[in-house]
mmCIF file of C-alpha atoms in Angstrom:
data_model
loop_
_atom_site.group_PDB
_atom_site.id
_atom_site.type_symbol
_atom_site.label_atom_id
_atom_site.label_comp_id
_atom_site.label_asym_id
_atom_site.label_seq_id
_atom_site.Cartn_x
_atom_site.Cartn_y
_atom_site.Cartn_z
ATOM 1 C CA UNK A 87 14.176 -158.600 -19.716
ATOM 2 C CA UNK A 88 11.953 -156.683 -17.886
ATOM 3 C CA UNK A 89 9.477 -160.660 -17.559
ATOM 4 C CA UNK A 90 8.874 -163.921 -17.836
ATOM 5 C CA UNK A 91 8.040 -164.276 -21.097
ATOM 6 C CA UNK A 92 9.154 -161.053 -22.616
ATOM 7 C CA UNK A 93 12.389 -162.919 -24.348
ATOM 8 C CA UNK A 94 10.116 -165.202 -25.823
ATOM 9 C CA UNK A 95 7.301 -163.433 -27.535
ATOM 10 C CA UNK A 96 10.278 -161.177 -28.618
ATOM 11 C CA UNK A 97 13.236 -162.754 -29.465
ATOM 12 C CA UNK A 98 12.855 -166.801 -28.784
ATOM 13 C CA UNK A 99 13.439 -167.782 -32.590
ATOM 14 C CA UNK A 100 16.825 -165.999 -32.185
ATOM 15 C CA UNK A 101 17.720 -167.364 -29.673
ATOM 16 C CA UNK A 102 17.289 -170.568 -30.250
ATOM 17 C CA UNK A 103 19.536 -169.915 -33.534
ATOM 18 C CA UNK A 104 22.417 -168.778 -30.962
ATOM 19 C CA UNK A 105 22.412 -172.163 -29.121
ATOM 20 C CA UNK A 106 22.138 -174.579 -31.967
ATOM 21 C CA UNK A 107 25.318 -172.726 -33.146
ATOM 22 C CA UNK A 108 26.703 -173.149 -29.824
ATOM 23 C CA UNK A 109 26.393 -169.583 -28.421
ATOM 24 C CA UNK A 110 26.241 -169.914 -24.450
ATOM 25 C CA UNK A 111 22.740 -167.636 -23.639
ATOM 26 C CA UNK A 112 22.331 -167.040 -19.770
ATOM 27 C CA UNK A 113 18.571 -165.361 -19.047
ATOM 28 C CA UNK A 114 18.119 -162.181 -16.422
ATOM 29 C CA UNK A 115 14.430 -161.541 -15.367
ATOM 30 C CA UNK A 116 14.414 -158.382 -13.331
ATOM 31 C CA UNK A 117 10.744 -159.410 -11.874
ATOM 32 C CA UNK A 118 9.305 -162.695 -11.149
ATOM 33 C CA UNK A 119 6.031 -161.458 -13.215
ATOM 34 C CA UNK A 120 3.947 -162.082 -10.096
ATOM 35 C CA UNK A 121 1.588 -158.742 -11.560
ATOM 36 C CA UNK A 122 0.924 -161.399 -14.312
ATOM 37 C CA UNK A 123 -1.866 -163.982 -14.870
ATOM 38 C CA UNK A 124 -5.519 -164.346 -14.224
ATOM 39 C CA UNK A 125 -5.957 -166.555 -11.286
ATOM 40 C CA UNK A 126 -7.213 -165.182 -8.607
ATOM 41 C CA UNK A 127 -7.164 -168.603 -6.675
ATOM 42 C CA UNK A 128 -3.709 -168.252 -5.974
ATOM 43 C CA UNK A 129 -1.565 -165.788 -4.490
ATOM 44 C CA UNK A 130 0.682 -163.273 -5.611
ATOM 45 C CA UNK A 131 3.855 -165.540 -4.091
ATOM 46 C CA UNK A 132 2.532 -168.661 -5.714
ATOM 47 C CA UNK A 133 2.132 -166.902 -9.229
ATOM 48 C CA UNK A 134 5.921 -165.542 -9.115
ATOM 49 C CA UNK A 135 7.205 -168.993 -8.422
ATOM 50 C CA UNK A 136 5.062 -170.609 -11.008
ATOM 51 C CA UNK A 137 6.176 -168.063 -13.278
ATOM 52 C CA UNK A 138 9.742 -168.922 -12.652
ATOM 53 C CA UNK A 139 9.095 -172.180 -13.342
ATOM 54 C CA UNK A 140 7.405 -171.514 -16.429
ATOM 55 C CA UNK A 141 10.380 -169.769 -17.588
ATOM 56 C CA UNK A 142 13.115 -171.887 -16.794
ATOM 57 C CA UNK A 143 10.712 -174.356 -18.588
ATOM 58 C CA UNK A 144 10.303 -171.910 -21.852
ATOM 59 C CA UNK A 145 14.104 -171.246 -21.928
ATOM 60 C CA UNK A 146 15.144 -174.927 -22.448
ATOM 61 C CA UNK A 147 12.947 -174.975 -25.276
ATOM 62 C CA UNK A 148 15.330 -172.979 -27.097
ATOM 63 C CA UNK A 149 18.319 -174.536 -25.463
ATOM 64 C CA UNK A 150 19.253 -172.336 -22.704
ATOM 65 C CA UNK A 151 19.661 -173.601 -19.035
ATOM 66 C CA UNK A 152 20.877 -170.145 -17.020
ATOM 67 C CA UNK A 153 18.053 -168.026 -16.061
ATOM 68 C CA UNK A 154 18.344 -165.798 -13.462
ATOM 69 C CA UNK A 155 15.971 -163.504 -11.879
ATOM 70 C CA UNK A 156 16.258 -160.305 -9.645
ATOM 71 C CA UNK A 157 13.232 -160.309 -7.667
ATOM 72 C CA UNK A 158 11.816 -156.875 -8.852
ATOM 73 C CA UNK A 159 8.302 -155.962 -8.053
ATOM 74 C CA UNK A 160 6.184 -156.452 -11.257
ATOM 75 C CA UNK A 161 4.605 -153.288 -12.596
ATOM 76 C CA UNK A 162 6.709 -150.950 -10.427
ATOM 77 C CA UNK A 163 10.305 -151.524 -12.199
ATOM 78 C CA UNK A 164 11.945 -147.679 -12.948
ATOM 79 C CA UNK A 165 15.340 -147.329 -13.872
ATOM 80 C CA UNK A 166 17.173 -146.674 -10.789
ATOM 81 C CA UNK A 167 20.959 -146.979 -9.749
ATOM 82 C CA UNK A 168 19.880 -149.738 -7.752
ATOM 83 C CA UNK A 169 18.778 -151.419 -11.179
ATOM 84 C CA UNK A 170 21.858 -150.751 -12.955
ATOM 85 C CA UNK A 171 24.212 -151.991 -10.424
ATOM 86 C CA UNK A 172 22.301 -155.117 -10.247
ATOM 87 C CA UNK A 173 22.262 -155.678 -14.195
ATOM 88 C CA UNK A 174 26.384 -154.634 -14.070
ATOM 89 C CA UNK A 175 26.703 -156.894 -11.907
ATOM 90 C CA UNK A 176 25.664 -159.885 -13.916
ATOM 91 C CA UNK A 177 27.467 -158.335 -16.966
ATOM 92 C CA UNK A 178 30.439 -159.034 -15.031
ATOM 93 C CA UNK A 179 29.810 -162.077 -13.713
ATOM 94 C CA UNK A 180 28.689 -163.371 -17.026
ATOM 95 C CA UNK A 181 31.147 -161.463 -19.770
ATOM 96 C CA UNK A 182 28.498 -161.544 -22.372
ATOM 97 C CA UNK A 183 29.720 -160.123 -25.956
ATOM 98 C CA UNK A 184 26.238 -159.453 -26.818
ATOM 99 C CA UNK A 185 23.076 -157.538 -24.818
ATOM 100 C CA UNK A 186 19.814 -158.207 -25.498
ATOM 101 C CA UNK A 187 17.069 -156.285 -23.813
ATOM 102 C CA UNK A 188 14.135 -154.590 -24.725
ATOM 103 C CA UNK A 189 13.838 -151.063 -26.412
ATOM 104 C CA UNK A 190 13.760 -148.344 -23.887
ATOM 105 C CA UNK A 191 11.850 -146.107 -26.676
ATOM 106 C CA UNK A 192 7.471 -146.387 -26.986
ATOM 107 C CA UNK A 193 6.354 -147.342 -30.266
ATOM 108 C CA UNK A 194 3.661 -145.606 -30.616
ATOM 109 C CA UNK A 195 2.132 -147.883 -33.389
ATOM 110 C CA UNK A 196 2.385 -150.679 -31.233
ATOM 111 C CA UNK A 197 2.102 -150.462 -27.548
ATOM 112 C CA UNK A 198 1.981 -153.337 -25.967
ATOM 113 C CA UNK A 199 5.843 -154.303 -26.206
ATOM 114 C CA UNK A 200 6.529 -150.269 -24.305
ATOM 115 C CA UNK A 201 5.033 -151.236 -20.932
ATOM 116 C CA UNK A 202 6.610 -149.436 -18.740
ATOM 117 C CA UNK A 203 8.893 -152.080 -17.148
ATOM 118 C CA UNK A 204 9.926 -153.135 -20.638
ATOM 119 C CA UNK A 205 11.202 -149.571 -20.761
ATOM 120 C CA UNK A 206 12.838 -148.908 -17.480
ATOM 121 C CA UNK A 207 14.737 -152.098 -17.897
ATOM 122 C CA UNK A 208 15.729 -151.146 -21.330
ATOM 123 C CA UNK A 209 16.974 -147.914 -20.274
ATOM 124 C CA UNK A 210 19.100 -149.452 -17.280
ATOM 125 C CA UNK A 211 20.497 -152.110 -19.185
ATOM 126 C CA UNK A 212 22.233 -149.625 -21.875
ATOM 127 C CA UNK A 213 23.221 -147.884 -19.288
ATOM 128 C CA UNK A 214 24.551 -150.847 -17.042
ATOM 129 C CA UNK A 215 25.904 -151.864 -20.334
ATOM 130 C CA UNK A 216 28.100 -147.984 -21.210
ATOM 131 C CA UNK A 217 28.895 -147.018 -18.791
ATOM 132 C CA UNK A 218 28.417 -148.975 -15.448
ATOM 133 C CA UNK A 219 29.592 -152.232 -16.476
ATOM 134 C CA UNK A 220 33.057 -151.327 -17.996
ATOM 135 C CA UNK A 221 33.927 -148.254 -15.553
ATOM 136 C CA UNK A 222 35.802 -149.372 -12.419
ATOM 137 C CA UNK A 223 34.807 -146.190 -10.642
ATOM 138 C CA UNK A 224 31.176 -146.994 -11.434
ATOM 139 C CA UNK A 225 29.396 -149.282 -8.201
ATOM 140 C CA UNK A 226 33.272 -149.877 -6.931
ATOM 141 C CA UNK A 227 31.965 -152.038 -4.327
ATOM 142 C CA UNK A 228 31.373 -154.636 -7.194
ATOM 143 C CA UNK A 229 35.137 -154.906 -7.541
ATOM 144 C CA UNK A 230 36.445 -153.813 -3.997
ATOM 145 C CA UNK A 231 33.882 -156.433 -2.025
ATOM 146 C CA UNK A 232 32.789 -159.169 -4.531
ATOM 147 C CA UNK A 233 35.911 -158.746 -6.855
ATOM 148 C CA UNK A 234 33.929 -158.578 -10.259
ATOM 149 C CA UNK A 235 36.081 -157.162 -12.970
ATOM 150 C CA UNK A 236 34.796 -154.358 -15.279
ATOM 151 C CA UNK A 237 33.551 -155.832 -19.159
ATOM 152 C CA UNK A 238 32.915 -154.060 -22.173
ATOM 153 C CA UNK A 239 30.025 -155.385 -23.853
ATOM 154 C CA UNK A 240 30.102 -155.065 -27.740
ATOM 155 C CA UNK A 241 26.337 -154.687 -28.772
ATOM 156 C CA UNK A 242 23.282 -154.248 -27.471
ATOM 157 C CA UNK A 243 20.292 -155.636 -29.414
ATOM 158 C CA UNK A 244 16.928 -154.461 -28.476
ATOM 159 C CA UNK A 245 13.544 -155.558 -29.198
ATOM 160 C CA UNK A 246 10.211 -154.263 -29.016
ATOM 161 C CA UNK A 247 11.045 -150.504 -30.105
ATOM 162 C CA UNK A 248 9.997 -148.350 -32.864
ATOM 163 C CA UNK A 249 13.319 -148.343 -34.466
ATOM 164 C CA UNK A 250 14.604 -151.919 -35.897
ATOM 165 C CA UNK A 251 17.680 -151.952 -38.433
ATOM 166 C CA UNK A 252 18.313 -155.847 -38.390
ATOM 167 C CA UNK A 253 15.846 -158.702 -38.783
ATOM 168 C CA UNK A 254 16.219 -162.280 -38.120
ATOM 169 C CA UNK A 255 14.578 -164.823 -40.402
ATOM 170 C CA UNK A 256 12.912 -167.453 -37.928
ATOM 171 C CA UNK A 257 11.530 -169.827 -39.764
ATOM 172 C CA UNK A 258 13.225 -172.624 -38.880
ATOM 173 C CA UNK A 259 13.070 -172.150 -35.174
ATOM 174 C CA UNK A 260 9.277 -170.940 -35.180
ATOM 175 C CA UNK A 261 7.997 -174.176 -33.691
ATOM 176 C CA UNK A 262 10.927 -173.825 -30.462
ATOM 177 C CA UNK A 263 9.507 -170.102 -29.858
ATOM 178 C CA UNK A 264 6.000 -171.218 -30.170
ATOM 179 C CA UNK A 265 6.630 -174.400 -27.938
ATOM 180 C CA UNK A 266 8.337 -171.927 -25.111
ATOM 181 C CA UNK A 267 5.706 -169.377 -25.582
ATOM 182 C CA UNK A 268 3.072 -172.300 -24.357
ATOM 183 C CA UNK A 269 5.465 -173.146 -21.849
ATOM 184 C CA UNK A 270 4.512 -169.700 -20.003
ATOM 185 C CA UNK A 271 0.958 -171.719 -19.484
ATOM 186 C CA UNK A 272 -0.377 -169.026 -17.360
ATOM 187 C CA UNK A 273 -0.207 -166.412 -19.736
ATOM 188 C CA UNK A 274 -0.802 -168.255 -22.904
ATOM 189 C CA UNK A 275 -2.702 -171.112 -22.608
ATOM 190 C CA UNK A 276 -5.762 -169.137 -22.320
ATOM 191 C CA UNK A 277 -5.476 -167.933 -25.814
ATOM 192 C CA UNK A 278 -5.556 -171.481 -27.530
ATOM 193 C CA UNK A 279 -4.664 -171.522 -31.512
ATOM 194 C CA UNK A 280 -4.729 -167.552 -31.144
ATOM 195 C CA UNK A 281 -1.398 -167.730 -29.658
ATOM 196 C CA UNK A 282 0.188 -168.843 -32.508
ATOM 197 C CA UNK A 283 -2.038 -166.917 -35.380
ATOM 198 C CA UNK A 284 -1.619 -163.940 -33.537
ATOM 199 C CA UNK A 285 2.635 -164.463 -33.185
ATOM 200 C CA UNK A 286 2.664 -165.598 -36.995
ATOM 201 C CA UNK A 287 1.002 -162.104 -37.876
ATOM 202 C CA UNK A 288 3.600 -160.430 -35.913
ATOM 203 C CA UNK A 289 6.609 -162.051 -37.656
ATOM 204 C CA UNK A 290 5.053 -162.270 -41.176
ATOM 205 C CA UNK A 291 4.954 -158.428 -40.622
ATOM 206 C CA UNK A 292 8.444 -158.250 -39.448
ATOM 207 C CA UNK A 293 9.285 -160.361 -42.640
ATOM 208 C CA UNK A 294 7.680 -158.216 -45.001
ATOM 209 C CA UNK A 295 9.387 -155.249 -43.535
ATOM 210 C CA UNK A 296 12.627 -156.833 -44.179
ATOM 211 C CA UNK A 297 12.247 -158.020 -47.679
ATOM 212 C CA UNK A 298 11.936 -161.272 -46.904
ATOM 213 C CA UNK A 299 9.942 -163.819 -49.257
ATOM 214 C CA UNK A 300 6.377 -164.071 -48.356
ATOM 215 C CA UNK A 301 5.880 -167.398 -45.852
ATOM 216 C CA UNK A 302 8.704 -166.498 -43.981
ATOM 217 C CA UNK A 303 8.842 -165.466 -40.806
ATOM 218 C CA UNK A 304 11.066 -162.706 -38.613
ATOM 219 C CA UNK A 305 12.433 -160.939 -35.434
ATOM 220 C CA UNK A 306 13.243 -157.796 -35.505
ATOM 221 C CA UNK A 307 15.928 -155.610 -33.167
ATOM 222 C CA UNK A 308 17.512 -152.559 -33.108
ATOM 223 C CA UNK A 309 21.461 -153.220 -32.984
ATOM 224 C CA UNK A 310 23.304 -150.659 -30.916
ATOM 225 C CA UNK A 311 27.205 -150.451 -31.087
ATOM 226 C CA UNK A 312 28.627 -150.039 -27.825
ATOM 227 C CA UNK A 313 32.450 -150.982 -28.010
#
């Protein structure tokens, strides 16, 4: 994710379904989100490391204790070859069957989830996904210096997009997305019981999109085959 905090408002429930079934999550941040916040009493350096901390804090509220971050300038992320090589790179390392990322397509219904790093990571993670990760003649130094083995990754699942084919009831893990949504303090705790009216409208919605019996609540992703 392009974030802190994108995984959560998107995809947290889910998530936290994967661990309690014992599915081994690992977190990649390509920024430290230190264009986020609204506190000007502290620098830009301070905000990126409190922002890490908030996230490390939000992922172990849905069970996950890997979270990495690239360093990425916040607000200026494109989708460069720089970008991919650093995402195939942690494909490798990590050997995930599953790729979750956000939706490198607007939605032009709902902007807020296409800013434009949300995009550009998007769009490099498919492609660090097919065809960087797998292809040994793609970033060879990856194999030649730090000996990193190609992987095929089986699916990609994006979120945030205007095309979603596959919806994820999170009912029962709406309280762990809500608790690591207030973990991100700097973003969120500003908006008080809005937070949480405002992210049940969003799911309801999802919900009723799906078919799903009114009260519950869902995520919803776009699953991309990519074997």
């Amino acid at each position: 994710m392009a974030h802190p905090d994108d995984v959560d408002f998107g995809s947290a429930g889910t998530v936290a379904q994967w661990t309690e079934r014992g599915v081994e999550v690992v977190y990649l941040m390509v920024t430290d989100g230190d264009a986020g916040g609204f506190d000007d009493g502290i620098t830009r350096a301070e905000m990126a490391e409190l922002r890490r901390d908030e996230q490390r804090a939000a992922a172990k509220c849905v069970g996950v204790e890997d979270v990495r971050f690239l360093g990425y300038p916040d607000g200026r992320v494109e989708a460069t070859l720089g970008l991919r090589r650093d995402i195939a790179r942690v494909i490798r390392q990590v050997r995930p069957d599953r790729v979750l990322t956000s939706s490198a397509e607007r939605d032009y219904r709902r902007i807020h989830p296409s800013h434009p790093d949300h995009r550009a990571v998007g769009s490099a993670a498919l492609d660090a996904v097919y065809p960087d990760a797998r292809n040994p003649y793609a970033f060879p130094e990856l194999l030649a210096d730090e000996g990193l083995e190609t992987w095929t990754v089986r699916e990609v699942w994006a979120s945030g997009g205007p095309l979603s084919d596959h919806y994820v009831d999170v009912t029962g893990t709406f309280a762990q997305k809500l608790a690591a949504l207030k973990a991100h303090a700097s973003q969120t705790a500003r908006m008080g019981e809005e937070l949480e009216t405002m992210v049940r409208g969003w799911l309801a919605a999802n919900a009723a999109a799906a078919g799903l019996p009114e009260g519950r609540l869902a995520e919803a992703f776009q699953v991309i085959d990519t074997v």
